[in-house]
PDB file of C-alpha atoms in Angstrom:
ATOM      1  CA  MET A 138      -9.997  -3.437 -20.259  1.00  0.00           C
ATOM      2  CA  LEU A 139     -13.743  -4.682 -20.008  1.00  0.00           C
ATOM      3  CA  GLU A 140     -15.474  -6.771 -17.600  1.00  0.00           C
ATOM      4  CA  ARG A 141     -18.316  -8.710 -17.923  1.00  0.00           C
ATOM      5  CA  PHE A 142     -20.942  -8.559 -15.055  1.00  0.00           C
ATOM      6  CA  ASP A 143     -22.435 -11.659 -13.457  1.00  0.00           C
ATOM      7  CA  GLY A 144     -25.749 -12.427 -14.913  1.00  0.00           C
ATOM      8  CA  ILE A 145     -25.001 -10.508 -18.056  1.00  0.00           C
ATOM      9  CA  GLN A 146     -24.653 -12.900 -21.031  1.00  0.00           C
ATOM     10  CA  PRO A 147     -21.886 -11.853 -23.378  1.00  0.00           C
ATOM     11  CA  HIS A 148     -23.379 -10.006 -26.411  1.00  0.00           C
ATOM     12  CA  HIS A 149     -21.706  -8.285 -29.327  1.00  0.00           C
ATOM     13  CA  LEU A 150     -20.781  -4.690 -28.952  1.00  0.00           C
ATOM     14  CA  LEU A 151     -21.406  -2.883 -32.318  1.00  0.00           C
ATOM     15  CA  GLY A 152     -18.290  -1.163 -33.138  1.00  0.00           C
ATOM     16  CA  LEU A 153     -15.833  -3.064 -30.996  1.00  0.00           C
ATOM     17  CA  SER A 154     -13.592  -6.153 -31.599  1.00  0.00           C
ATOM     18  CA  VAL A 155     -13.776  -8.095 -28.397  1.00  0.00           C
ATOM     19  CA  ARG A 156     -11.203 -10.614 -27.433  1.00  0.00           C
ATOM     20  CA  THR A 157     -10.186 -12.625 -24.249  1.00  0.00           C
ATOM     21  CA  MET A 158      -6.336 -12.138 -23.220  1.00  0.00           C
ATOM     22  CA  VAL A 159      -6.729 -14.569 -20.559  1.00  0.00           C
ATOM     23  CA  THR A 160      -8.968 -16.347 -17.685  1.00  0.00           C
ATOM     24  CA  GLU A 161      -6.937 -15.172 -14.357  1.00  0.00           C
ATOM     25  CA  PRO A 162      -7.627 -16.269 -10.696  1.00  0.00           C
ATOM     26  CA  VAL A 163      -8.802 -13.978  -8.263  1.00  0.00           C
ATOM     27  CA  PHE A 164      -6.500 -13.928  -5.143  1.00  0.00           C
ATOM     28  CA  VAL A 165      -7.224 -12.798  -1.694  1.00  0.00           C
ATOM     29  CA  GLY A 166      -5.422  -9.583   0.092  1.00  0.00           C
ATOM     30  CA  VAL A 167      -4.696 -10.354   3.353  1.00  0.00           C
ATOM     31  CA  ALA A 168      -2.417  -8.891   6.068  1.00  0.00           C
ATOM     32  CA  ASP A 169       1.130 -10.419   6.161  1.00  0.00           C
ATOM     33  CA  GLY A 170       1.234 -13.361   8.691  1.00  0.00           C
ATOM     34  CA  HIS A 171      -2.783 -14.096   8.448  1.00  0.00           C
ATOM     35  CA  PRO A 172      -3.077 -17.575   9.826  1.00  0.00           C
ATOM     36  CA  ALA A 173      -5.373 -18.708   6.740  1.00  0.00           C
ATOM     37  CA  VAL A 174      -1.821 -18.590   4.482  1.00  0.00           C
ATOM     38  CA  ARG A 175      -0.527 -22.154   3.951  1.00  0.00           C
ATOM     39  CA  ASP A 176       2.033 -23.184   1.513  1.00  0.00           C
ATOM     40  CA  GLY A 177       1.539 -19.625  -0.179  1.00  0.00           C
ATOM     41  CA  MET A 178      -1.953 -20.462  -0.482  1.00  0.00           C
ATOM     42  CA  ILE A 179      -5.310 -19.777   1.033  1.00  0.00           C
ATOM     43  CA  ASP A 180      -8.132 -22.241   1.344  1.00  0.00           C
ATOM     44  CA  LEU A 181     -11.430 -20.270   0.935  1.00  0.00           C
ATOM     45  CA  ALA A 182     -13.216 -21.904   3.846  1.00  0.00           C
ATOM     46  CA  ASP A 183     -10.163 -20.651   6.016  1.00  0.00           C
ATOM     47  CA  LEU A 184     -11.752 -17.196   5.602  1.00  0.00           C
ATOM     48  CA  ALA A 185     -15.376 -17.965   6.737  1.00  0.00           C
ATOM     49  CA  GLY A 186     -14.793 -16.023   9.868  1.00  0.00           C
ATOM     50  CA  CYS A 187     -13.443 -12.904   8.306  1.00  0.00           C
ATOM     51  CA  GLU A 188     -14.464  -9.626   7.589  1.00  0.00           C
ATOM     52  CA  TRP A 189     -14.571  -8.675   4.126  1.00  0.00           C
ATOM     53  CA  VAL A 190     -14.066  -5.429   2.180  1.00  0.00           C
ATOM     54  CA  LEU A 191     -15.193  -5.545  -1.287  1.00  0.00           C
ATOM     55  CA  PRO A 192     -16.123  -2.861  -4.231  1.00  0.00           C
ATOM     56  CA  PRO A 193     -19.852  -1.488  -4.138  1.00  0.00           C
ATOM     57  CA  PRO A 194     -22.133  -4.268  -5.352  1.00  0.00           C
ATOM     58  CA  HIS A 195     -22.904  -1.653  -8.528  1.00  0.00           C
ATOM     59  CA  GLU A 196     -19.040  -2.044  -9.212  1.00  0.00           C
ATOM     60  CA  ASN A 197     -18.152  -5.650  -8.305  1.00  0.00           C
ATOM     61  CA  ALA A 198     -18.319  -7.665 -11.438  1.00  0.00           C
ATOM     62  CA  ALA A 199     -17.475 -10.788  -9.629  1.00  0.00           C
ATOM     63  CA  ARG A 200     -19.971 -10.405  -6.974  1.00  0.00           C
ATOM     64  CA  MET A 201     -22.258 -13.456  -7.679  1.00  0.00           C
ATOM     65  CA  ARG A 202     -19.393 -15.734  -8.308  1.00  0.00           C
ATOM     66  CA  PHE A 203     -17.812 -14.550  -5.202  1.00  0.00           C
ATOM     67  CA  LEU A 204     -20.902 -15.354  -3.116  1.00  0.00           C
ATOM     68  CA  ASP A 205     -21.307 -18.737  -5.270  1.00  0.00           C
ATOM     69  CA  ALA A 206     -17.751 -19.297  -4.109  1.00  0.00           C
ATOM     70  CA  CYS A 207     -18.246 -18.892  -0.500  1.00  0.00           C
ATOM     71  CA  GLU A 208     -21.557 -20.688  -0.403  1.00  0.00           C
ATOM     72  CA  SER A 209     -19.764 -23.799  -1.931  1.00  0.00           C
ATOM     73  CA  ALA A 210     -16.934 -23.517   0.619  1.00  0.00           C
ATOM     74  CA  GLY A 211     -19.643 -23.354   3.458  1.00  0.00           C
ATOM     75  CA  PHE A 212     -20.123 -20.133   4.645  1.00  0.00           C
ATOM     76  CA  THR A 213     -21.744 -16.847   3.862  1.00  0.00           C
ATOM     77  CA  PRO A 214     -19.322 -14.042   3.785  1.00  0.00           C
ATOM     78  CA  LYS A 215     -19.420 -11.262   6.199  1.00  0.00           C
ATOM     79  CA  VAL A 216     -19.103  -8.535   3.801  1.00  0.00           C
ATOM     80  CA  ARG A 217     -18.711  -5.482   6.455  1.00  0.00           C
ATOM     81  CA  HIS A 218     -17.192  -2.570   4.239  1.00  0.00           C
ATOM     82  CA  TYR A 219     -17.449  -1.474   0.632  1.00  0.00           C
ATOM     83  CA  THR A 220     -14.983   0.893  -1.003  1.00  0.00           C
ATOM     84  CA  SER A 221     -13.783   1.408  -4.714  1.00  0.00           C
ATOM     85  CA  ASP A 222     -10.535   3.202  -2.870  1.00  0.00           C
ATOM     86  CA  ALA A 223      -7.536   0.773  -2.811  1.00  0.00           C
ATOM     87  CA  VAL A 224      -5.893   2.969  -0.461  1.00  0.00           C
ATOM     88  CA  THR A 225      -8.881   2.501   1.889  1.00  0.00           C
ATOM     89  CA  ALA A 226      -9.238  -1.111   1.130  1.00  0.00           C
ATOM     90  CA  ARG A 227      -5.554  -1.497   1.843  1.00  0.00           C
ATOM     91  CA  ALA A 228      -5.948   0.269   5.189  1.00  0.00           C
ATOM     92  CA  MET A 229      -8.811  -2.116   6.080  1.00  0.00           C
ATOM     93  CA  VAL A 230      -6.892  -5.253   5.167  1.00  0.00           C
ATOM     94  CA  GLU A 231      -3.881  -4.177   7.418  1.00  0.00           C
ATOM     95  CA  ALA A 232      -6.505  -3.892  10.040  1.00  0.00           C
ATOM     96  CA  GLY A 233      -7.695  -7.427   9.633  1.00  0.00           C
ATOM     97  CA  CYS A 234     -10.167  -7.460   6.894  1.00  0.00           C
ATOM     98  CA  VAL A 235      -9.589  -9.599   3.736  1.00  0.00           C
ATOM     99  CA  CYS A 236     -10.485  -8.603   0.199  1.00  0.00           C
ATOM    100  CA  MET A 237     -10.536 -10.157  -3.494  1.00  0.00           C
ATOM    101  CA  ALA A 238      -7.245  -8.862  -5.399  1.00  0.00           C
ATOM    102  CA  ALA A 239      -5.813  -8.994  -8.807  1.00  0.00           C
ATOM    103  CA  PRO A 240      -3.082 -11.663  -9.094  1.00  0.00           C
ATOM    104  CA  SER A 241      -0.392  -9.056 -10.039  1.00  0.00           C
ATOM    105  CA  PHE A 242      -1.043  -7.241  -6.676  1.00  0.00           C
ATOM    106  CA  ARG A 243       2.439  -6.195  -5.208  1.00  0.00           C
ATOM    107  CA  SER A 244       2.744  -7.193  -1.581  1.00  0.00           C
ATOM    108  CA  SER A 245       3.516  -3.915   0.374  1.00  0.00           C
ATOM    109  CA  GLY A 246       2.790  -2.235   3.914  1.00  0.00           C
ATOM    110  CA  GLY A 247       1.815  -5.465   5.403  1.00  0.00           C
ATOM    111  CA  VAL A 248      -0.793  -6.897   2.821  1.00  0.00           C
ATOM    112  CA  SER A 249      -0.028  -9.523   0.439  1.00  0.00           C
ATOM    113  CA  ALA A 250      -2.248 -11.350  -2.216  1.00  0.00           C
ATOM    114  CA  PHE A 251      -2.321 -15.098  -2.260  1.00  0.00           C
ATOM    115  CA  PRO A 252      -4.021 -17.832  -4.497  1.00  0.00           C
ATOM    116  CA  LEU A 253      -7.036 -19.422  -3.443  1.00  0.00           C
ATOM    117  CA  ARG A 254      -6.723 -23.238  -3.534  1.00  0.00           C
ATOM    118  CA  GLY A 255      -8.689 -24.556  -6.403  1.00  0.00           C
ATOM    119  CA  ASP A 256      -9.118 -21.208  -8.290  1.00  0.00           C
ATOM    120  CA  PRO A 257     -12.758 -20.820  -7.177  1.00  0.00           C
ATOM    121  CA  LEU A 258     -12.801 -17.547  -8.640  1.00  0.00           C
ATOM    122  CA  ARG A 259     -11.737 -16.526 -12.042  1.00  0.00           C
ATOM    123  CA  ALA A 260     -11.893 -13.356 -14.016  1.00  0.00           C
ATOM    124  CA  GLU A 261     -11.745 -13.012 -18.090  1.00  0.00           C
ATOM    125  CA  VAL A 262      -9.410 -10.115 -18.947  1.00  0.00           C
ATOM    126  CA  LEU A 263     -10.687  -8.870 -22.180  1.00  0.00           C
ATOM    127  CA  PHE A 264      -9.020  -6.820 -24.805  1.00  0.00           C
ATOM    128  CA  ALA A 265     -11.327  -4.595 -26.901  1.00  0.00           C
ATOM    129  CA  MET A 266     -10.487  -1.920 -29.293  1.00  0.00           C
ATOM    130  CA  ARG A 267     -12.564  -0.233 -32.283  1.00  0.00           C
ATOM    131  CA  ALA A 268     -13.289  -2.581 -34.972  1.00  0.00           C
ATOM    132  CA  ASN A 269     -12.918  -0.246 -38.000  1.00  0.00           C
ATOM    133  CA  ASP A 270      -9.554   0.832 -36.564  1.00  0.00           C
ATOM    134  CA  THR A 271      -7.175   1.195 -39.688  1.00  0.00           C
ATOM    135  CA  LEU A 272      -4.018   2.689 -37.823  1.00  0.00           C
ATOM    136  CA  ASP A 273      -3.008  -0.933 -36.813  1.00  0.00           C
ATOM    137  CA  PRO A 274      -4.019  -4.559 -37.155  1.00  0.00           C
ATOM    138  CA  THR A 275      -5.754  -5.887 -34.079  1.00  0.00           C
ATOM    139  CA  ASP A 276      -2.869  -8.416 -33.791  1.00  0.00           C
ATOM    140  CA  ARG A 277      -0.468  -5.796 -32.887  1.00  0.00           C
ATOM    141  CA  PHE A 278      -2.495  -4.081 -30.533  1.00  0.00           C
ATOM    142  CA  PHE A 279      -3.428  -7.426 -28.983  1.00  0.00           C
ATOM    143  CA  HIS A 280       0.341  -8.302 -29.056  1.00  0.00           C
ATOM    144  CA  CYS A 281       1.108  -5.120 -27.286  1.00  0.00           C
ATOM    145  CA  ALA A 282      -1.478  -5.692 -24.627  1.00  0.00           C
ATOM    146  CA  ALA A 283      -0.491  -9.221 -24.175  1.00  0.00           C
ATOM    147  CA  LEU A 284       3.230  -8.223 -23.618  1.00  0.00           C
ATOM    148  CA  ALA A 285       1.840  -5.460 -21.092  1.00  0.00           C
ATOM    149  CA  TYR A 286      -0.118  -8.190 -19.115  1.00  0.00           C
ATOM    150  CA  ARG A 287       2.787 -10.610 -19.137  1.00  0.00           C
ATOM    151  CA  ALA A 288       5.134  -7.965 -17.652  1.00  0.00           C
ATOM    152  CA  GLY A 289       2.607  -7.791 -14.591  1.00  0.00           C
ATOM    153  CA  VAL A 290       2.720 -11.548 -13.822  1.00  0.00           C
ATOM    154  CA  ALA A 291       6.141 -11.473 -12.013  1.00  0.00           C
ATOM    155  CA  ALA A 292       4.796  -8.289  -9.640  1.00  0.00           C
ATOM    156  CA  ASN A 293       3.428 -11.170  -7.161  1.00  0.00           C
ATOM    157  CA  PRO A 294       5.773 -14.351  -7.024  1.00  0.00           C
ATOM    158  CA  HIS A 295       2.300 -15.996  -6.025  1.00  0.00           C
ATOM    159  CA  PHE A 296       1.146 -15.227  -9.201  1.00  0.00           C
ATOM    160  CA  GLN A 297       4.365 -16.243 -11.082  1.00  0.00           C
ATOM    161  CA  ARG A 298       4.144 -19.391  -9.410  1.00  0.00           C
ATOM    162  CA  TRP A 299       0.617 -19.974 -10.582  1.00  0.00           C
ATOM    163  CA  TRP A 300       1.474 -19.019 -13.949  1.00  0.00           C
ATOM    164  CA  ASP A 301       4.173 -21.449 -14.326  1.00  0.00           C
ATOM    165  CA  GLU A 302       1.798 -24.176 -12.977  1.00  0.00           C
ATOM    166  CA  HIS A 303      -0.986 -23.297 -15.307  1.00  0.00           C
ATOM    167  CA  PRO A 304       0.471 -23.077 -19.028  1.00  0.00           C
ATOM    168  CA  GLN A 305      -2.864 -24.355 -20.680  1.00  0.00           C
ATOM    169  CA  GLU A 306      -4.670 -21.228 -19.041  1.00  0.00           C
ATOM    170  CA  HIS A 307      -2.709 -18.739 -20.997  1.00  0.00           C
ATOM    171  CA  ALA A 308      -1.784 -20.370 -23.904  1.00  0.00           C
ATOM    172  CA  GLU A 309      -3.391 -18.026 -26.348  1.00  0.00           C
ATOM    173  CA  LEU A 310      -1.744 -14.993 -24.502  1.00  0.00           C
ATOM    174  CA  ASP A 311       1.533 -16.823 -25.155  1.00  0.00           C
ATOM    175  CA  ALA A 312       0.875 -17.667 -28.682  1.00  0.00           C
ATOM    176  CA  ALA A 313       0.019 -13.767 -29.197  1.00  0.00           C
ATOM    177  CA  ILE A 314       3.216 -12.788 -27.554  1.00  0.00           C
ATOM    178  CA  THR A 315       5.167 -15.046 -29.842  1.00  0.00           C
ATOM    179  CA  THR A 316       3.604 -14.673 -33.134  1.00  0.00           C
ATOM    180  CA  GLY A 317       3.786 -10.698 -32.408  1.00  0.00           C
ATOM    181  CA  ALA A 318       7.381 -10.986 -31.714  1.00  0.00           C
ATOM    182  CA  ASN A 319       7.868 -12.795 -35.291  1.00  0.00           C
ATOM    183  CA  THR A 320       5.802  -9.857 -36.963  1.00  0.00           C
ATOM    184  CA  ASP A 321       7.697  -7.592 -39.171  1.00  0.00           C
ATOM    185  CA  PRO A 322       6.841  -3.707 -38.215  1.00  0.00           C
TER     186      PRO A 322
END
């Protein structure tokens, strides 16, 4: 998987074939029972008073989009903690912080991930492989990656609901799965 960092224009990567699998929403991880959760969703503005735990700035591809989304929601986020460690982030969320989360995040240990109303934050999931790989056609590898990605959607019922309500957002991924299933080995 590749990430495109904010402020960096996409460019051709010599020797790689890069394809967008899906543009997914960024969810927010909160402690179970958080007051901002209503109808299985969160309004970003309702998190204005919360302390955020995020990856360090040099590891956070969505940092600028996150700051812009918060500004559009009327606040500057209180980013008080940085960590790359999921266990540490989970413990901090259990203690009352909030964090950005992958939509396929599995709820456990008192922490759940919910979609933001209006999907103000999105992330491209990119598929990359060597352009000169002769072991198998790119479409077959893409098909396998698409199947693996799709299998993770059901890990979070809120992501499954989002998926079902936004079929246009994953039409290419669905087509790759269907086309690959109809291809002879």
